[in-house]
Short mmCIF file of C-alpha atoms in Angstrom, two decimals:
data_model
loop_
_atom_site.label_atom_id
_atom_site.label_comp_id
_atom_site.label_asym_id
_atom_site.label_seq_id
_atom_site.Cartn_x
_atom_site.Cartn_y
_atom_site.Cartn_z
CA GLN V 1 16.04 12.39 -3.18
CA GLN V 2 12.85 10.35 -2.98
CA GLN V 3 12.62 9.94 -6.75
CA VAL V 4 13.23 6.91 -8.87
CA LYS V 5 14.08 7.80 -12.46
CA GLN V 6 13.19 5.26 -15.12
CA SER V 7 14.26 5.09 -18.76
CA PRO V 8 13.43 4.75 -21.54
CA GLN V 9 9.83 5.95 -21.59
CA SER V 10 9.06 3.57 -24.44
CA LEU V 11 10.85 0.66 -26.05
CA ILE V 12 10.31 -1.37 -29.20
CA VAL V 13 12.07 -4.72 -29.48
CA GLN V 14 11.91 -7.51 -32.04
CA LYS V 15 10.71 -10.92 -30.95
CA GLY V 16 13.60 -12.89 -29.51
CA GLY V 17 15.58 -9.78 -28.64
CA ILE V 18 16.64 -8.45 -25.23
CA SER V 19 14.63 -5.69 -23.59
CA ILE V 20 16.52 -3.51 -21.11
CA ILE V 21 14.90 -0.98 -18.79
CA ASN V 22 16.95 1.13 -16.41
CA CYS V 23 16.23 2.85 -13.12
CA ALA V 24 18.30 5.16 -10.97
CA TYR V 25 17.82 6.42 -7.44
CA GLU V 26 19.48 8.80 -5.01
CA ASN V 27 18.36 7.71 -1.57
CA THR V 28 20.78 5.14 -0.15
CA ALA V 29 18.17 4.17 2.46
CA PHE V 30 16.22 2.26 -0.19
CA ASP V 31 16.46 -1.44 0.58
CA TYR V 32 13.95 -3.15 -1.69
CA PHE V 33 13.63 -2.83 -5.47
CA PRO V 34 10.68 -4.53 -7.17
CA TRP V 35 9.61 -4.50 -10.79
CA TYR V 36 5.97 -4.54 -11.77
CA GLN V 37 4.32 -5.47 -15.07
CA GLN V 38 1.04 -3.86 -16.07
CA PHE V 39 -1.22 -4.74 -18.98
CA PRO V 40 -3.72 -2.15 -20.25
CA GLY V 41 -6.69 -1.74 -17.95
CA LYS V 42 -5.24 -4.06 -15.31
CA GLY V 43 -3.50 -3.57 -12.00
CA PRO V 44 0.29 -3.95 -11.83
CA ALA V 45 1.60 -7.41 -11.00
CA LEU V 46 4.83 -8.04 -9.14
CA LEU V 47 7.35 -9.49 -11.57
CA ILE V 48 10.63 -9.80 -9.71
CA ALA V 49 12.35 -8.00 -6.84
CA ILE V 50 15.86 -7.61 -5.46
CA ARG V 51 17.49 -6.44 -2.25
CA PRO V 52 20.84 -4.57 -2.20
CA ASP V 53 22.82 -7.48 -0.76
CA VAL V 54 22.88 -9.21 -4.17
CA SER V 55 23.98 -7.90 -7.57
CA GLU V 56 21.73 -10.02 -9.75
CA LYS V 57 18.54 -12.02 -9.53
CA LYS V 58 17.11 -14.18 -12.28
CA GLU V 59 13.66 -15.67 -12.67
CA GLY V 60 13.08 -17.38 -15.98
CA ARG V 61 13.61 -14.86 -18.77
CA PHE V 62 13.61 -11.91 -16.35
CA THR V 63 16.80 -10.68 -14.66
CA ILE V 64 17.41 -7.75 -12.34
CA SER V 65 20.93 -6.33 -12.29
CA PHE V 66 21.76 -4.14 -9.32
CA ASN V 67 24.69 -1.73 -9.03
CA LYS V 68 24.79 -0.41 -5.50
CA SER V 69 27.71 1.98 -6.00
CA ALA V 70 26.10 3.57 -9.05
CA LYS V 71 22.65 3.51 -7.42
CA GLN V 72 21.17 1.92 -10.50
CA PHE V 73 19.20 -1.21 -11.25
CA SER V 74 17.86 -2.61 -14.45
CA LEU V 75 15.44 -5.20 -15.79
CA HIS V 76 16.54 -7.47 -18.62
CA ILE V 77 13.96 -9.49 -20.51
CA MET V 78 15.67 -12.21 -22.52
CA ASP V 79 14.08 -13.74 -25.63
CA SER V 80 11.37 -11.07 -25.58
CA GLN V 81 7.94 -12.24 -26.72
CA PRO V 82 4.87 -10.35 -28.01
CA GLY V 83 3.12 -11.39 -24.78
CA ASP V 84 5.68 -9.33 -22.86
CA SER V 85 4.25 -6.17 -24.40
CA ALA V 86 3.15 -4.16 -21.37
CA THR V 87 4.14 -1.24 -19.18
CA TYR V 88 6.91 -1.93 -16.69
CA PHE V 89 7.48 0.01 -13.49
CA CYS V 90 10.48 -0.06 -11.24
CA ALA V 91 10.05 0.91 -7.61
CA ALA V 92 12.01 1.34 -4.41
CA SER V 93 11.15 1.16 -0.77
CA ILE V 94 12.69 2.91 2.21
CA LYS V 95 13.71 0.85 5.19
CA GLY V 96 12.68 2.41 8.47
CA SER V 97 11.65 1.59 11.97
CA SER V 98 8.00 2.09 11.11
CA ASN V 99 8.31 -0.11 8.00
CA THR V 100 5.36 1.40 6.22
CA GLY V 101 6.15 -0.53 3.05
CA LYS V 102 5.70 2.63 0.98
CA LEU V 103 6.92 2.24 -2.58
CA ILE V 104 8.34 5.02 -4.75
CA PHE V 105 7.59 4.26 -8.40
CA GLY V 106 9.42 5.16 -11.57
CA GLN V 107 7.50 6.76 -14.42
CA GLY V 108 7.04 3.52 -16.34
CA THR V 109 8.30 2.08 -19.64
CA THR V 110 5.93 0.96 -22.34
CA LEU V 111 7.41 -2.10 -24.08
CA GLN V 112 6.26 -3.28 -27.48
CA VAL V 113 7.64 -6.56 -28.77
CA LYS V 114 7.15 -6.90 -32.52
CA PRO V 115 6.50 -10.37 -33.95
CA ASP O 1 -9.82 -17.41 -4.28
CA GLY O 2 -7.52 -15.02 -2.46
CA GLY O 3 -6.71 -11.52 -3.61
CA ILE O 4 -7.71 -7.90 -3.79
CA THR O 5 -11.00 -6.81 -5.26
CA GLN O 6 -11.96 -3.33 -6.35
CA SER O 7 -15.39 -2.21 -7.35
CA PRO O 8 -16.75 -0.98 -9.58
CA LYS O 9 -14.42 -1.44 -12.55
CA TYR O 10 -15.79 1.69 -14.23
CA LEU O 11 -17.41 4.64 -12.49
CA PHE O 12 -18.94 7.76 -13.95
CA ARG O 13 -19.85 10.81 -11.91
CA LYS O 14 -20.89 14.37 -12.40
CA GLU O 15 -18.60 17.14 -11.24
CA GLY O 16 -19.30 18.20 -7.67
CA GLN O 17 -20.37 14.76 -6.45
CA ASN O 18 -18.44 12.71 -3.93
CA VAL O 19 -17.78 9.11 -4.91
CA THR O 20 -16.49 6.14 -2.91
CA LEU O 21 -14.30 3.41 -4.39
CA SER O 22 -14.28 0.03 -2.74
CA CYS O 23 -11.21 -2.08 -1.94
CA GLU O 24 -11.34 -5.44 -0.17
CA GLN O 25 -8.58 -7.98 0.48
CA ASN O 26 -8.69 -11.49 1.91
CA LEU O 27 -4.92 -11.92 2.11
CA ASN O 28 -4.80 -11.03 5.81
CA HIS O 29 -2.41 -8.20 4.97
CA ASP O 30 -1.80 -5.50 7.55
CA ALA O 31 -1.10 -2.63 5.20
CA MET O 32 -3.27 -1.20 2.44
CA TYR O 33 -2.59 1.56 -0.05
CA TRP O 34 -4.37 3.73 -2.59
CA TYR O 35 -2.63 4.97 -5.74
CA ARG O 36 -3.67 7.16 -8.58
CA GLN O 37 -2.43 6.51 -12.12
CA ASP O 38 -2.70 9.01 -14.94
CA PRO O 39 -1.88 8.22 -18.60
CA GLY O 40 1.84 7.96 -19.17
CA GLN O 41 2.66 8.49 -15.51
CA GLY O 42 3.77 6.34 -12.68
CA LEU O 43 1.74 5.52 -9.61
CA ARG O 44 1.28 8.25 -7.04
CA LEU O 45 0.40 7.39 -3.44
CA ILE O 46 -2.81 8.93 -2.10
CA TYR O 47 -3.24 7.33 1.34
CA TYR O 48 -1.96 4.29 3.17
CA SER O 49 -2.86 2.40 6.31
CA GLN O 50 -0.71 0.07 8.39
CA ILE O 51 -3.32 -0.90 10.93
CA VAL O 52 -7.04 -0.74 11.54
CA ASN O 53 -8.35 2.71 12.53
CA ASP O 54 -5.15 4.42 11.45
CA PHE O 55 -4.03 5.87 8.13
CA GLN O 56 -1.53 8.39 6.77
CA LYS O 57 -1.51 10.83 3.89
CA GLY O 58 0.56 10.00 0.86
CA ASP O 59 1.96 12.40 -1.70
CA ILE O 60 -1.35 13.57 -3.21
CA ALA O 61 -3.96 13.29 -0.42
CA GLU O 62 -5.73 16.60 -1.08
CA GLY O 63 -9.34 16.06 -2.16
CA TYR O 64 -9.42 12.45 -0.96
CA SER O 65 -10.45 10.70 2.25
CA VAL O 66 -10.21 7.13 3.52
CA SER O 67 -11.28 4.94 6.41
CA ARG O 68 -9.95 1.66 7.81
CA GLU O 69 -12.63 0.23 10.07
CA LYS O 70 -11.82 -3.37 9.16
CA LYS O 71 -8.52 -5.04 8.33
CA GLU O 72 -9.82 -6.29 4.99
CA SER O 73 -11.41 -3.05 3.78
CA PHE O 74 -9.94 0.34 2.80
CA PRO O 75 -12.49 2.49 0.91
CA LEU O 76 -11.41 5.69 -0.83
CA THR O 77 -13.71 8.71 -1.20
CA VAL O 78 -12.98 11.15 -3.98
CA THR O 79 -14.50 14.40 -2.85
CA SER O 80 -15.69 17.38 -4.86
CA ALA O 81 -12.55 19.20 -3.65
CA GLN O 82 -10.35 17.05 -5.88
CA LYS O 83 -9.54 19.26 -8.89
CA ASN O 84 -8.87 16.54 -11.47
CA PRO O 85 -10.51 13.32 -10.26
CA THR O 86 -10.63 11.50 -13.59
CA ALA O 87 -7.99 8.77 -13.32
CA PHE O 88 -7.30 5.08 -12.81
CA TYR O 89 -7.33 4.23 -9.10
CA LEU O 90 -5.40 1.28 -7.76
CA CYS O 91 -5.60 -0.33 -4.35
CA ALA O 92 -2.77 -2.48 -2.99
CA SER O 93 -1.96 -4.43 0.15
CA SER O 94 1.09 -5.94 1.77
CA THR O 95 2.36 -7.58 4.90
CA LEU O 96 4.78 -5.56 7.01
CA GLY O 97 7.82 -7.80 7.34
CA LYS O 98 10.18 -7.21 10.22
CA GLY O 99 13.38 -5.43 9.27
CA GLY O 100 12.47 -4.79 5.67
CA SER O 101 9.89 -4.02 3.05
CA SER O 102 7.32 -6.44 1.75
CA GLU O 103 5.74 -7.09 -1.60
CA GLN O 104 2.70 -5.07 -2.54
CA TYR O 105 -0.10 -6.76 -4.40
CA PHE O 106 -2.50 -4.73 -6.50
CA GLY O 107 -6.17 -4.95 -7.27
CA PRO O 108 -7.58 -4.67 -10.81
CA GLY O 109 -8.29 -0.95 -10.49
CA THR O 110 -11.27 1.37 -10.87
CA ARG O 111 -11.42 3.82 -13.74
CA LEU O 112 -13.21 6.95 -12.59
CA THR O 113 -14.51 9.46 -15.09
CA VAL O 114 -15.91 12.76 -13.87
CA THR O 115 -17.70 15.05 -16.32
#
């Protein structure tokens, strides 16, 4: 119930196309859903995050869609560019009185955007 | 220049030796975390700390130890008891917002190779 399942494991998209990465969870106590972008040999960087009180959040070319009833959320990268080639992780956090901030990560998706 | 620093970037050790990885943050964050990342896998939580002089085990704490003597520092020791220590180690920090989860920010990572 603590898991976050991410798909696909790898994705190849043409430049200018839309990249879509999906995540699913079971625990309805999750209240925070961030996406991280990681380049090879670097630490992950926070890309965009959403809370369950909204169904969509957009920042530039990056959009999170959130479906609370289906317990799914996805990252859409519009007009994908070669510079977007990286590994993307979804994550979820459990709300609790102690508020540890612990994140549960998906397995990651390696995105390659072809020129 | 605010952020999280990890040192060294690369570390090589012989099997049976303990090794300590450094993590420092000047973001005034309360919470700090250590993750392990293996090729093609997501991030797995080793230890985390919400406050000075206190820390909790994560999902894969066996063979690791930590200390939190200062707010800005959270060193990780990989002991000889860790069966497969070769991995990419990531340190993160976050504030602990009231009523919800807060963004985690990651350091650049330390790649540990044990032979």
